[in-house]
Short mmCIF file of C-alpha atoms and ligand atoms in Angstrom, two decimals:
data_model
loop_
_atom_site.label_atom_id
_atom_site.label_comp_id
_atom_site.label_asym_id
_atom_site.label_seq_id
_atom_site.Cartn_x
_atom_site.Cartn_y
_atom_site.Cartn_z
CA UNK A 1 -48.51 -86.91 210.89
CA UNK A 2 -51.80 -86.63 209.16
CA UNK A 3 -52.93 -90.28 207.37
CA UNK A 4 -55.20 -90.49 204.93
CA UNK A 5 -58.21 -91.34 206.90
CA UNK A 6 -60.72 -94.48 206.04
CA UNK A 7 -59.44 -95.34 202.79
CA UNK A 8 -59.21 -99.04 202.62
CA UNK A 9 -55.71 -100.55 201.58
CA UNK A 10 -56.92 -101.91 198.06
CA UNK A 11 -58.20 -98.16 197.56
CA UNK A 12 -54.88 -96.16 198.86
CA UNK A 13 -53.11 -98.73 196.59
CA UNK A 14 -55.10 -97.72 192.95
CA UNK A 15 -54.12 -94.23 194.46
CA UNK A 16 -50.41 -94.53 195.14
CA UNK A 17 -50.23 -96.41 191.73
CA UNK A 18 -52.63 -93.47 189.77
CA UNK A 19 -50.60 -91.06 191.40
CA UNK A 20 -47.18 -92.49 190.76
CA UNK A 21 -48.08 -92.98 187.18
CA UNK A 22 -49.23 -89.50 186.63
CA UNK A 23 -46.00 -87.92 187.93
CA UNK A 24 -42.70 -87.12 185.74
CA UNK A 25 -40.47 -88.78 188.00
CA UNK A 26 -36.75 -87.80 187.98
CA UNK A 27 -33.96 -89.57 189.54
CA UNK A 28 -31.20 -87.02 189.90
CA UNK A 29 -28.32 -89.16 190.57
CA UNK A 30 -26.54 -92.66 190.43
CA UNK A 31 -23.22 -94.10 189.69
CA UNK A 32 -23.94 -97.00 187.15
CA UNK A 33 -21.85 -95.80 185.29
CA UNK A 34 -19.16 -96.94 186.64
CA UNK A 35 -21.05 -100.64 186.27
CA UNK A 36 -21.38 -99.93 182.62
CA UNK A 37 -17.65 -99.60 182.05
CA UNK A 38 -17.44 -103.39 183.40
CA UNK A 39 -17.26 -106.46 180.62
CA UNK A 40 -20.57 -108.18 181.27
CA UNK A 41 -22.86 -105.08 182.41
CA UNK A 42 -25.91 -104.82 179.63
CA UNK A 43 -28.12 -102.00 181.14
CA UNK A 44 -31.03 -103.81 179.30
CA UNK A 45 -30.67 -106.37 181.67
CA UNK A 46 -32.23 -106.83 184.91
CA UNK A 47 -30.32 -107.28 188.24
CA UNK A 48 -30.39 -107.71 191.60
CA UNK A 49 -29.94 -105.57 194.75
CA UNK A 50 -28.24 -104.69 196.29
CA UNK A 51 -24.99 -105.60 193.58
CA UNK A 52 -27.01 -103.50 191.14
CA UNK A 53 -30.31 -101.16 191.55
CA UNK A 54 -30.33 -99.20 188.07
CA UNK A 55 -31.31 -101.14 184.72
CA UNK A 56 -33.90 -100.58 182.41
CA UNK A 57 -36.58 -102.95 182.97
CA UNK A 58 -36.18 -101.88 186.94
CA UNK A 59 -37.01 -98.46 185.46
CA UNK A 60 -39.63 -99.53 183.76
CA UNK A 61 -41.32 -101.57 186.67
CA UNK A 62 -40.41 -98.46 189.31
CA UNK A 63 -41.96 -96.16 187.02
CA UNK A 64 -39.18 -94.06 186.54
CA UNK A 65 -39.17 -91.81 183.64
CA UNK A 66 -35.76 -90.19 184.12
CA UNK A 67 -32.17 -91.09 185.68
CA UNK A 68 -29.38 -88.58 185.82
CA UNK A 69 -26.43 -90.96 185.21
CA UNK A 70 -23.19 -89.63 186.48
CA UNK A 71 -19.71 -89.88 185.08
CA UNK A 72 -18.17 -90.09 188.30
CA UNK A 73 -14.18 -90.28 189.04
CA UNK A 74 -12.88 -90.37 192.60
CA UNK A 75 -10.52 -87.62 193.61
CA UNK A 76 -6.57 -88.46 193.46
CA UNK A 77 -3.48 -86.96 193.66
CA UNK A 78 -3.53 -83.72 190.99
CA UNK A 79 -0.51 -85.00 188.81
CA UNK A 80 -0.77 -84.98 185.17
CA UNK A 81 -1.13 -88.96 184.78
CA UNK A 82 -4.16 -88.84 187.30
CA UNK A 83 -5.83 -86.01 185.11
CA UNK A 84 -5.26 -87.87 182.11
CA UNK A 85 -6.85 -91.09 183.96
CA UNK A 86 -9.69 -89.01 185.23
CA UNK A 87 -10.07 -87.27 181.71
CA UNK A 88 -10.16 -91.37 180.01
CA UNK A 89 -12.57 -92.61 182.78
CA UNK A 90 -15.21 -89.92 182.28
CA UNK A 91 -15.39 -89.95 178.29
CA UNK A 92 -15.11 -94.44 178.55
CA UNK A 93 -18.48 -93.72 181.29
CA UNK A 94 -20.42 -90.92 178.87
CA UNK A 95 -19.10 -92.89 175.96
CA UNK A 96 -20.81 -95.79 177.06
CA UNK A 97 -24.50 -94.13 177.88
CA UNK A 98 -24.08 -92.92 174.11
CA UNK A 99 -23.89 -96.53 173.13
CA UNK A 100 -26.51 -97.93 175.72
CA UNK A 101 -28.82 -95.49 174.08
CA UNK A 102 -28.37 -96.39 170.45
CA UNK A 103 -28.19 -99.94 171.61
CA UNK A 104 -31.36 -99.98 173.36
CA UNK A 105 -33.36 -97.17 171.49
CA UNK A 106 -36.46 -99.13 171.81
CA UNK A 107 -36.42 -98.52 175.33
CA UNK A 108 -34.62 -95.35 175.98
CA UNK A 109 -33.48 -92.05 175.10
CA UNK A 110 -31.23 -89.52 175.45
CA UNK A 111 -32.37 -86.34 176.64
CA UNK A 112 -30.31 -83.09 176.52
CA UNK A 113 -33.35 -80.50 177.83
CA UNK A 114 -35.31 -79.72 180.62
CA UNK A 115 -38.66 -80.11 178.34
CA UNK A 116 -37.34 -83.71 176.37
CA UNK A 117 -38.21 -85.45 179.33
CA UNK A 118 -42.24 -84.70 178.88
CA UNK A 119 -41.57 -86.11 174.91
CA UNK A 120 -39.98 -88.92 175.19
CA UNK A 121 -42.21 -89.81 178.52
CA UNK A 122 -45.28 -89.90 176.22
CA UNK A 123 -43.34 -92.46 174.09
CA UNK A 124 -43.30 -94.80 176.65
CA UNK A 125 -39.63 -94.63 176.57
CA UNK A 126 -37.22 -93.74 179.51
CA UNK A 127 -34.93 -90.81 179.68
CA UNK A 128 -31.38 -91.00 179.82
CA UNK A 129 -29.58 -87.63 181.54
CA UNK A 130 -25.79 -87.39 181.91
CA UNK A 131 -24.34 -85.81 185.04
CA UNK A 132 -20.33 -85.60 185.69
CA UNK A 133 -19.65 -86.25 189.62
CA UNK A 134 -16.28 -84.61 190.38
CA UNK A 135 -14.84 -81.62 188.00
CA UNK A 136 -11.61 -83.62 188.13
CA UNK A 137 -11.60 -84.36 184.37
CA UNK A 138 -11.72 -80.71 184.02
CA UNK A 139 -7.98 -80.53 184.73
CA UNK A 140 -8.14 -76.58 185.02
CA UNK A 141 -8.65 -76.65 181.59
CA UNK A 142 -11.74 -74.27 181.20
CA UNK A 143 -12.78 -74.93 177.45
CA UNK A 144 -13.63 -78.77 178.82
CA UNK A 145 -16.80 -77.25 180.67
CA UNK A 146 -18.10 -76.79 176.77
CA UNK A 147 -16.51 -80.08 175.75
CA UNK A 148 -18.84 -81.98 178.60
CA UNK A 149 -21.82 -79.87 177.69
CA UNK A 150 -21.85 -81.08 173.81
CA UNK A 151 -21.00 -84.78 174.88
CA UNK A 152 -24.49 -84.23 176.77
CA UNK A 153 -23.43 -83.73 180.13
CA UNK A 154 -26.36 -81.43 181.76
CA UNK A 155 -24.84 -80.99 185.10
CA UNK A 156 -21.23 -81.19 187.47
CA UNK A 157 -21.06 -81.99 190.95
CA UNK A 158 -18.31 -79.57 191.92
CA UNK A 159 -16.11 -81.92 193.43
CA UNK A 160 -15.60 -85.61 196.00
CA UNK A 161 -14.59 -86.43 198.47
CA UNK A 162 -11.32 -84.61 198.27
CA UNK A 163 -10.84 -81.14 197.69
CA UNK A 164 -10.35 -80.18 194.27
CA UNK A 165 -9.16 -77.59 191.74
CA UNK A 166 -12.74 -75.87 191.82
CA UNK A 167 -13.47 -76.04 195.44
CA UNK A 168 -13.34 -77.52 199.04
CA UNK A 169 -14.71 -80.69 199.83
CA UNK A 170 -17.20 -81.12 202.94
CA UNK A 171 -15.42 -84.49 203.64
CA UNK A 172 -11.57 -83.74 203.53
CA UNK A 173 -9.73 -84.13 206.76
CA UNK A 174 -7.09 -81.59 205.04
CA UNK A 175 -8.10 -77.77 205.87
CA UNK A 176 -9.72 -76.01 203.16
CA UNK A 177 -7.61 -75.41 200.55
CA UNK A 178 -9.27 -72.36 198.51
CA UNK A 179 -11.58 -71.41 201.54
CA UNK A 180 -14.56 -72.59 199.28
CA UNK A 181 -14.40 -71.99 195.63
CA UNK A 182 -11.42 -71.49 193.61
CA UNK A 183 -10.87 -68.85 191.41
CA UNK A 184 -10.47 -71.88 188.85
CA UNK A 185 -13.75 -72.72 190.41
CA UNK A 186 -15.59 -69.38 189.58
CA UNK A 187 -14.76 -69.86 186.38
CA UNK A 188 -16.33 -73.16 185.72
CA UNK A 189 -19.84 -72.15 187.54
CA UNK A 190 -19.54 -68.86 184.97
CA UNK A 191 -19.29 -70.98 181.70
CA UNK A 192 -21.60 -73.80 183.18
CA UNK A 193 -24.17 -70.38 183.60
CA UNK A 194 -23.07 -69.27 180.25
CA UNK A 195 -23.86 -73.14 178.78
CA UNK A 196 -27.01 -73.66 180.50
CA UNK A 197 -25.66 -76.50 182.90
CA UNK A 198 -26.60 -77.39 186.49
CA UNK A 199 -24.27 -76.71 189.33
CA UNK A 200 -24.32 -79.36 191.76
CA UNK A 201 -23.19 -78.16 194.80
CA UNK A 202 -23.43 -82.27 196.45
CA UNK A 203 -20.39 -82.83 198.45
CA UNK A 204 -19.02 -79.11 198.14
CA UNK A 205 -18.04 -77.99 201.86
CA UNK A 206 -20.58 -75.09 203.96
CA UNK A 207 -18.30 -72.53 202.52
CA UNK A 208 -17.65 -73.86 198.89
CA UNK A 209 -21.76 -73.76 199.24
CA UNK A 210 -22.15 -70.44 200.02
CA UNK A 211 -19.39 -69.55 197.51
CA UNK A 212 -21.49 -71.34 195.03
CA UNK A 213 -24.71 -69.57 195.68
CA UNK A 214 -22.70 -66.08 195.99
CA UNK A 215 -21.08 -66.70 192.44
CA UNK A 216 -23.57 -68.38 190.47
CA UNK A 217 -26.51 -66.05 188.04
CA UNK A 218 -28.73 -69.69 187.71
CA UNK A 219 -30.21 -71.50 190.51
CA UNK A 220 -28.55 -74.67 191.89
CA UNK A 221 -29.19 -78.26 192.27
CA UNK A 222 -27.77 -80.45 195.28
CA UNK A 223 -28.06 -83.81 193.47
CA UNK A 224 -28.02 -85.88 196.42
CA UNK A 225 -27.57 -84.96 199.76
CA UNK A 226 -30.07 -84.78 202.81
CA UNK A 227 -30.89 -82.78 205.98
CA UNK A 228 -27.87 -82.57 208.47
CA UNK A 229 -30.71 -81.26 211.28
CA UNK A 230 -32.16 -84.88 210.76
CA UNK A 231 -28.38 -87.11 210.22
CA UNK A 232 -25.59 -85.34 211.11
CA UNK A 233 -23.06 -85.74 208.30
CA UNK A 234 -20.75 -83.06 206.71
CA UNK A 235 -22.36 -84.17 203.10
CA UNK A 236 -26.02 -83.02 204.30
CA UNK A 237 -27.05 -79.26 204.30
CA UNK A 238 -27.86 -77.35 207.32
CA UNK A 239 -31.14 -75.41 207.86
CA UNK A 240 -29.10 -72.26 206.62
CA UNK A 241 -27.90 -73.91 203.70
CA UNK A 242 -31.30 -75.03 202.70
CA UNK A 243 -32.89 -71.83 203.60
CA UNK A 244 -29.66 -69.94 200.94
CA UNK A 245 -30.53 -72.79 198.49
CA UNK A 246 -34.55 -72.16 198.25
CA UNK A 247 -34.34 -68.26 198.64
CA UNK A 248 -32.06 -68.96 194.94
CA UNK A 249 -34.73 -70.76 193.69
CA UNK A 250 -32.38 -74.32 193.84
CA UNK A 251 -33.64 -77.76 194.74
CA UNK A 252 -32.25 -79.86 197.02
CA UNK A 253 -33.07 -84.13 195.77
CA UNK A 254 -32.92 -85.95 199.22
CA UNK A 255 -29.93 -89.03 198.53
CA UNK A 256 -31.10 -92.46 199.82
CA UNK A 257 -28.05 -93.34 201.50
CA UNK A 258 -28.34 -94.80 205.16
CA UNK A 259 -25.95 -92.78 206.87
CA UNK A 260 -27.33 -89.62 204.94
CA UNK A 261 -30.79 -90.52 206.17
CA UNK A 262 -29.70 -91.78 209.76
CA UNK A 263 -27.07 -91.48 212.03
CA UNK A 264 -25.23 -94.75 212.30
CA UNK A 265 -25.35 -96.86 215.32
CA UNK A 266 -21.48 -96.85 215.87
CA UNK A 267 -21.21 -99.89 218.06
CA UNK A 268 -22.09 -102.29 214.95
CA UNK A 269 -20.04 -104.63 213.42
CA UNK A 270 -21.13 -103.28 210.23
CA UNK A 271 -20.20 -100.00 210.65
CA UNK A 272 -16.79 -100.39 212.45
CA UNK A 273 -16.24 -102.93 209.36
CA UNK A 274 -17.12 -100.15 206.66
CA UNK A 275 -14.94 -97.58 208.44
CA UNK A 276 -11.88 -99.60 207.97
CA UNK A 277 -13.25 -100.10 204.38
CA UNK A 278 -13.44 -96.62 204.04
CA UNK A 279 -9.71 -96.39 205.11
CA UNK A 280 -8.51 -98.87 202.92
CA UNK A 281 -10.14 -97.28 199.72
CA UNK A 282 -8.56 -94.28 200.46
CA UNK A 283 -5.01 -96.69 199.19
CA UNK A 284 -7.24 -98.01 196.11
CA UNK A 285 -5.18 -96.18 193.66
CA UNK A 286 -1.87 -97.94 195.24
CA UNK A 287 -3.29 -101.64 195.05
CA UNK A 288 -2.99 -104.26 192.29
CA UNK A 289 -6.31 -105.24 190.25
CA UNK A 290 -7.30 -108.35 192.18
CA UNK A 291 -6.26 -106.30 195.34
CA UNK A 292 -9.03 -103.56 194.24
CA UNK A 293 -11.44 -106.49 192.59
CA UNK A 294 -11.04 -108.28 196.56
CA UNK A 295 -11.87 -104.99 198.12
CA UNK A 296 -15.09 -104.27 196.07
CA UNK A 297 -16.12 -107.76 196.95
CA UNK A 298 -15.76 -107.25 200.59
CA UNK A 299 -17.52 -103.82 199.83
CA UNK A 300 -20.21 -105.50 198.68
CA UNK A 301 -20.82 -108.24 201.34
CA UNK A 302 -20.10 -105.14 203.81
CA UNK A 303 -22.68 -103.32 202.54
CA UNK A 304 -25.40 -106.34 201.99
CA UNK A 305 -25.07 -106.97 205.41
CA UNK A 306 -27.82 -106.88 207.98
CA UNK A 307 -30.13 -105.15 205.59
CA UNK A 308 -33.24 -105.01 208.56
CA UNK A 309 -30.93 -102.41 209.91
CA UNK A 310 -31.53 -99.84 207.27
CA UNK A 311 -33.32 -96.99 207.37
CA UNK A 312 -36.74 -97.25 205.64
CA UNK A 313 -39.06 -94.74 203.38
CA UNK A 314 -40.29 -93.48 206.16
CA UNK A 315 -37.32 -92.04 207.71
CA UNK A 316 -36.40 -90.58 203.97
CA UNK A 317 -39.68 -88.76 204.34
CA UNK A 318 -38.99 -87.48 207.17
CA UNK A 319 -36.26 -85.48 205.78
CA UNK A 320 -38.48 -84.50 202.59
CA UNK A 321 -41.02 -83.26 205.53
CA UNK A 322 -38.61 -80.99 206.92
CA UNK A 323 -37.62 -79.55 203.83
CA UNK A 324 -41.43 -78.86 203.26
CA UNK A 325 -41.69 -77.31 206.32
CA UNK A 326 -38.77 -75.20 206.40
CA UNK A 327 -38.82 -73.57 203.29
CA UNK A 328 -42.19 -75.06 201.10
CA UNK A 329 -42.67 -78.14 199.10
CA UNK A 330 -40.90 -75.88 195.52
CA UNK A 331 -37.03 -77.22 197.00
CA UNK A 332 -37.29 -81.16 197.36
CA UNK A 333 -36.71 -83.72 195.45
CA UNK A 334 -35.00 -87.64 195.06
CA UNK A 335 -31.06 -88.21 194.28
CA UNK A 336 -31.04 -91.85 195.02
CA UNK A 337 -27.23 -92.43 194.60
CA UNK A 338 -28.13 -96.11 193.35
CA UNK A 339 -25.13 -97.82 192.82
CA UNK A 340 -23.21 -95.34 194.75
CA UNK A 341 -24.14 -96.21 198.16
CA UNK A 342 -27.72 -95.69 198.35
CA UNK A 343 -30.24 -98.25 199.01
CA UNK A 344 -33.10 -98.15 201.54
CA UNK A 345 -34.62 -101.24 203.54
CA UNK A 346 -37.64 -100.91 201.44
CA UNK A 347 -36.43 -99.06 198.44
CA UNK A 348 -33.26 -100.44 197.50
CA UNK A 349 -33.26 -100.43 194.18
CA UNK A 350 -35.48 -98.11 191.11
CA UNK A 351 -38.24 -101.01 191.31
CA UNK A 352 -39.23 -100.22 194.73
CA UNK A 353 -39.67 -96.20 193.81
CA UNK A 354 -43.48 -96.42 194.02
CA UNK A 355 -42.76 -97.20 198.12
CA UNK A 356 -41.83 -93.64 198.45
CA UNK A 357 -44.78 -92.59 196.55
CA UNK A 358 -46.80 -94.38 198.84
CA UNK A 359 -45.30 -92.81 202.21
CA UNK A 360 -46.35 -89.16 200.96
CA UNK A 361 -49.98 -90.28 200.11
CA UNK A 362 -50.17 -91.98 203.67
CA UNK A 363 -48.69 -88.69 205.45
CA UNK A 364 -51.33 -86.63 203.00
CA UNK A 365 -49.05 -85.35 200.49
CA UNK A 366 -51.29 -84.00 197.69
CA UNK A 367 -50.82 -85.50 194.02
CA UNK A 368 -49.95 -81.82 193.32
CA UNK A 369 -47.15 -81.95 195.95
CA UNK A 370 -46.12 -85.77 194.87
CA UNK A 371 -45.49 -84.44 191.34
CA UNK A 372 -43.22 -81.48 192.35
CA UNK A 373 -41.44 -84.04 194.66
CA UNK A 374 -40.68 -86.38 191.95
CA UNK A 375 -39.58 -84.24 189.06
CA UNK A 376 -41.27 -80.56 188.92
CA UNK A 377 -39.61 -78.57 191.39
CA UNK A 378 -36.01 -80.28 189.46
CA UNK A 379 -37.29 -79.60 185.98
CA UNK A 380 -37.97 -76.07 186.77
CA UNK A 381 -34.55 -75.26 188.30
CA UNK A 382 -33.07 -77.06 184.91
CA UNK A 383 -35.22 -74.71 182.67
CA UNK A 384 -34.36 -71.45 184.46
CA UNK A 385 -30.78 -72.38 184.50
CA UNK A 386 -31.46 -73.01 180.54
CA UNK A 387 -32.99 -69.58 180.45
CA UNK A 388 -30.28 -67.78 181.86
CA UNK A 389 -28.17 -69.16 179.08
CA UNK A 390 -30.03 -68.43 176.12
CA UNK A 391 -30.42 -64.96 177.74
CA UNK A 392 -26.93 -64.13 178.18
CA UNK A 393 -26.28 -66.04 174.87
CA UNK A 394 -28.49 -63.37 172.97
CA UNK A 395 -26.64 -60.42 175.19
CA UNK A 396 -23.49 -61.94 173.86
CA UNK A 397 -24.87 -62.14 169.99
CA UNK A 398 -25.91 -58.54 170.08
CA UNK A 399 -22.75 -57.84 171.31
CA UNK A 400 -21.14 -59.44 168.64
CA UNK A 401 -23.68 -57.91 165.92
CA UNK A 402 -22.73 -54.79 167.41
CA UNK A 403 -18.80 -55.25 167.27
CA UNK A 404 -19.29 -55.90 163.57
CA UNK A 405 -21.52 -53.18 163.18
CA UNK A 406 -19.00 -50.61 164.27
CA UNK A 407 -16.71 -52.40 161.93
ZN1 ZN B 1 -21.67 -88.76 195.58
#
């Protein structure tokens, strides 16, 4: 671990800061969203962690030009009511980013391209990216793939924690169901090519992965997962996987939550406590509202507890480190999963991005490295996956010219 050598702290502090300004800094995933549907939630508020980590004037004070925020819906049982509930959910969460936008346009923006980010960065404003989290809303209904991309939505994370109608979950206790992608599935990564939308390939099982990467013609994006080698967890990518996702020219944004980063002690309170939360969530769909409303409060308190226990920057650079070393510094970059789960020791919420910054100048990161951390090495994969659509969207013009020609 090399440390900047001599540099006094006032000095590596005007550096961190000079640095951290400098960069376009892209925050691939959170689940506010799902706070925004709530009566009371005004994004241009500011909150507190660890209840909330995402608002505006945290992004602002973080420096964070960009946030991908994700319509997420939880897998549930495939029957026509859930799909319609699924379908409702996602258009109430994208529905609602349209109208904190125009609400708040002195402050934000909604950007649809790769290259809107660097425009509306030099306005001082901050961008506002839709993801989808879950192709459940989909409801093997392929023509909603095009419906999502003109409501904004830039990329889909496959599927949850379930397995789905596009693919195989890496956390279902079921066996696979479509060994890996679906022929539903191939479908959907074909007209998200064809669009010029990001497949997110976060919580997709090993084989749904390699499916993915097999299938797809535009590189990939794993929105937020980390390095199984470092924690191992089904939702973080092996050395192969990360190898498969680099050699595609895909990026893989390192996700800031604990268990991601660090194996859990297993004899804590905490975490036998969380496990049985898990368990009970899995019933959420069977329980009354104040049933759900008294779970999510014990979530919370769960989750605020014992917050010294948490893994820190450092131990999310280690995983950025390994990425760096195993395949080059062009494949890593941040997914926080604010307000999903995520939430470091000392970077629990977007205010306290600039303490990453300042772990990669201490290990000798260069400000050339820092910026393709923080927003290059994601911006490219979105352009090239951009590319491939225009391209195949002037092969399918002059096909069409052609047609008529012969006409
Ligand atoms: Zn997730």
């Amino acid at each position: 671990m090399s440390f900047s050598s001599g540099e006094s702290p006032e000095k590596l502090e005007k550096k961190v800061q000079r640095i951290h300004d400098k960069c376009l800094t892209v925050d691939t995933h959170c689940d506010t969203p799902m706070q925004m549907i709530r009566p009371g939630f005004n994004i241009r508020n500011e909150h507190k962690a660890p209840k909330s980590r995402v608002d505006l004037p945290r992004m602002e004070t973080g420096g964070l030009d960009a946030m991908f925020f994700a319509a997420f819906t939880g897998q549930k049982p495939r029957t026509e009511e859930n799909y319609s509930k699924a379908y409702s959910i996602a258009n109430q969460m994208i529905d609602s980013l349209h109208s904190a936008v125009s609400h708040n346009s002195e402050f934000a923006t909604l950007a649809l391209k790769a290259n809107d980010l660097g425009n509306i960065e030099k306005t001082g404003k901050r961008a506002v990216y839709i993801g989808m989290e879950n192709g459940f809303p989909l409801a093997k209904d392929i023509t909603r793939v095009e419906e999502y991309y003109k409501k904004g939505v830039r990329y889909i994370t496959l599927c949850h924690s379930y397995h789905n109608d596009i693919c195989d979950s890496s956390s279902d206790a079921k066996p696979a169901e479509h060994n890996g992608v679906s022929e539903f599935g191939k479908l959907v990564i074909a007209e998200m090519n064809r669009l010029g939308m990001m497949v997110d390939v976060s919580h997709a099982s090993d084989k749904s992965f390699f499916d993915v990467l097999e299938f797809s013609k535009a590189p990939v994006i794993a929105s937020h997962s980390s390095v199984r080698a470092i924690a191992k967890h089904n939702r973080n990518m092996t050395d192969e996987m990360i190898k498969k996702l680099a050699e595609k020219g895909g990026v893989i944004q390192i996700c800031l939550l604990d268990d991601y980063i660090k194996e859990p002690d297993t004899t804590m309170v905490k975490f036998r406590r969380m496990k049985l939360l898990h368990e009970k969530y899995r019933q959420a769909d069977k329980m009354t509202e104040s049933e759900r409303e008294a779970l999510s409060k014990e979530w919370n308190e769960v989750e605020a507890m014992n917050p010294e226990e948490l893994p820190t920057t450092k131990d999310l650079v280690d995983h950025i480190d390994h990425v760096k070393n195993l395949v080059g510094i062009d494949y890593v970059g941040i997914g926080s999963d604010f307000d999903g789960g995520g939430g470091l020791r000392d970077c629990a919420d977007v205010s306290q991005f600039p303490n990453i910054t300042r772990e990669l100048v201490r290990r000798g990161y260069s400000e050339k490295e820092i910026r393709k951390i923080w927003g290059e090495n994601l911006l490219r994969v979105f352009s090239e996956v951009e590319k491939y659509a225009k391209k195949t969207s002037n092969y399918h013009d002059k096909l069409v010219a052609k047609t008529v020609q012969k006409d």
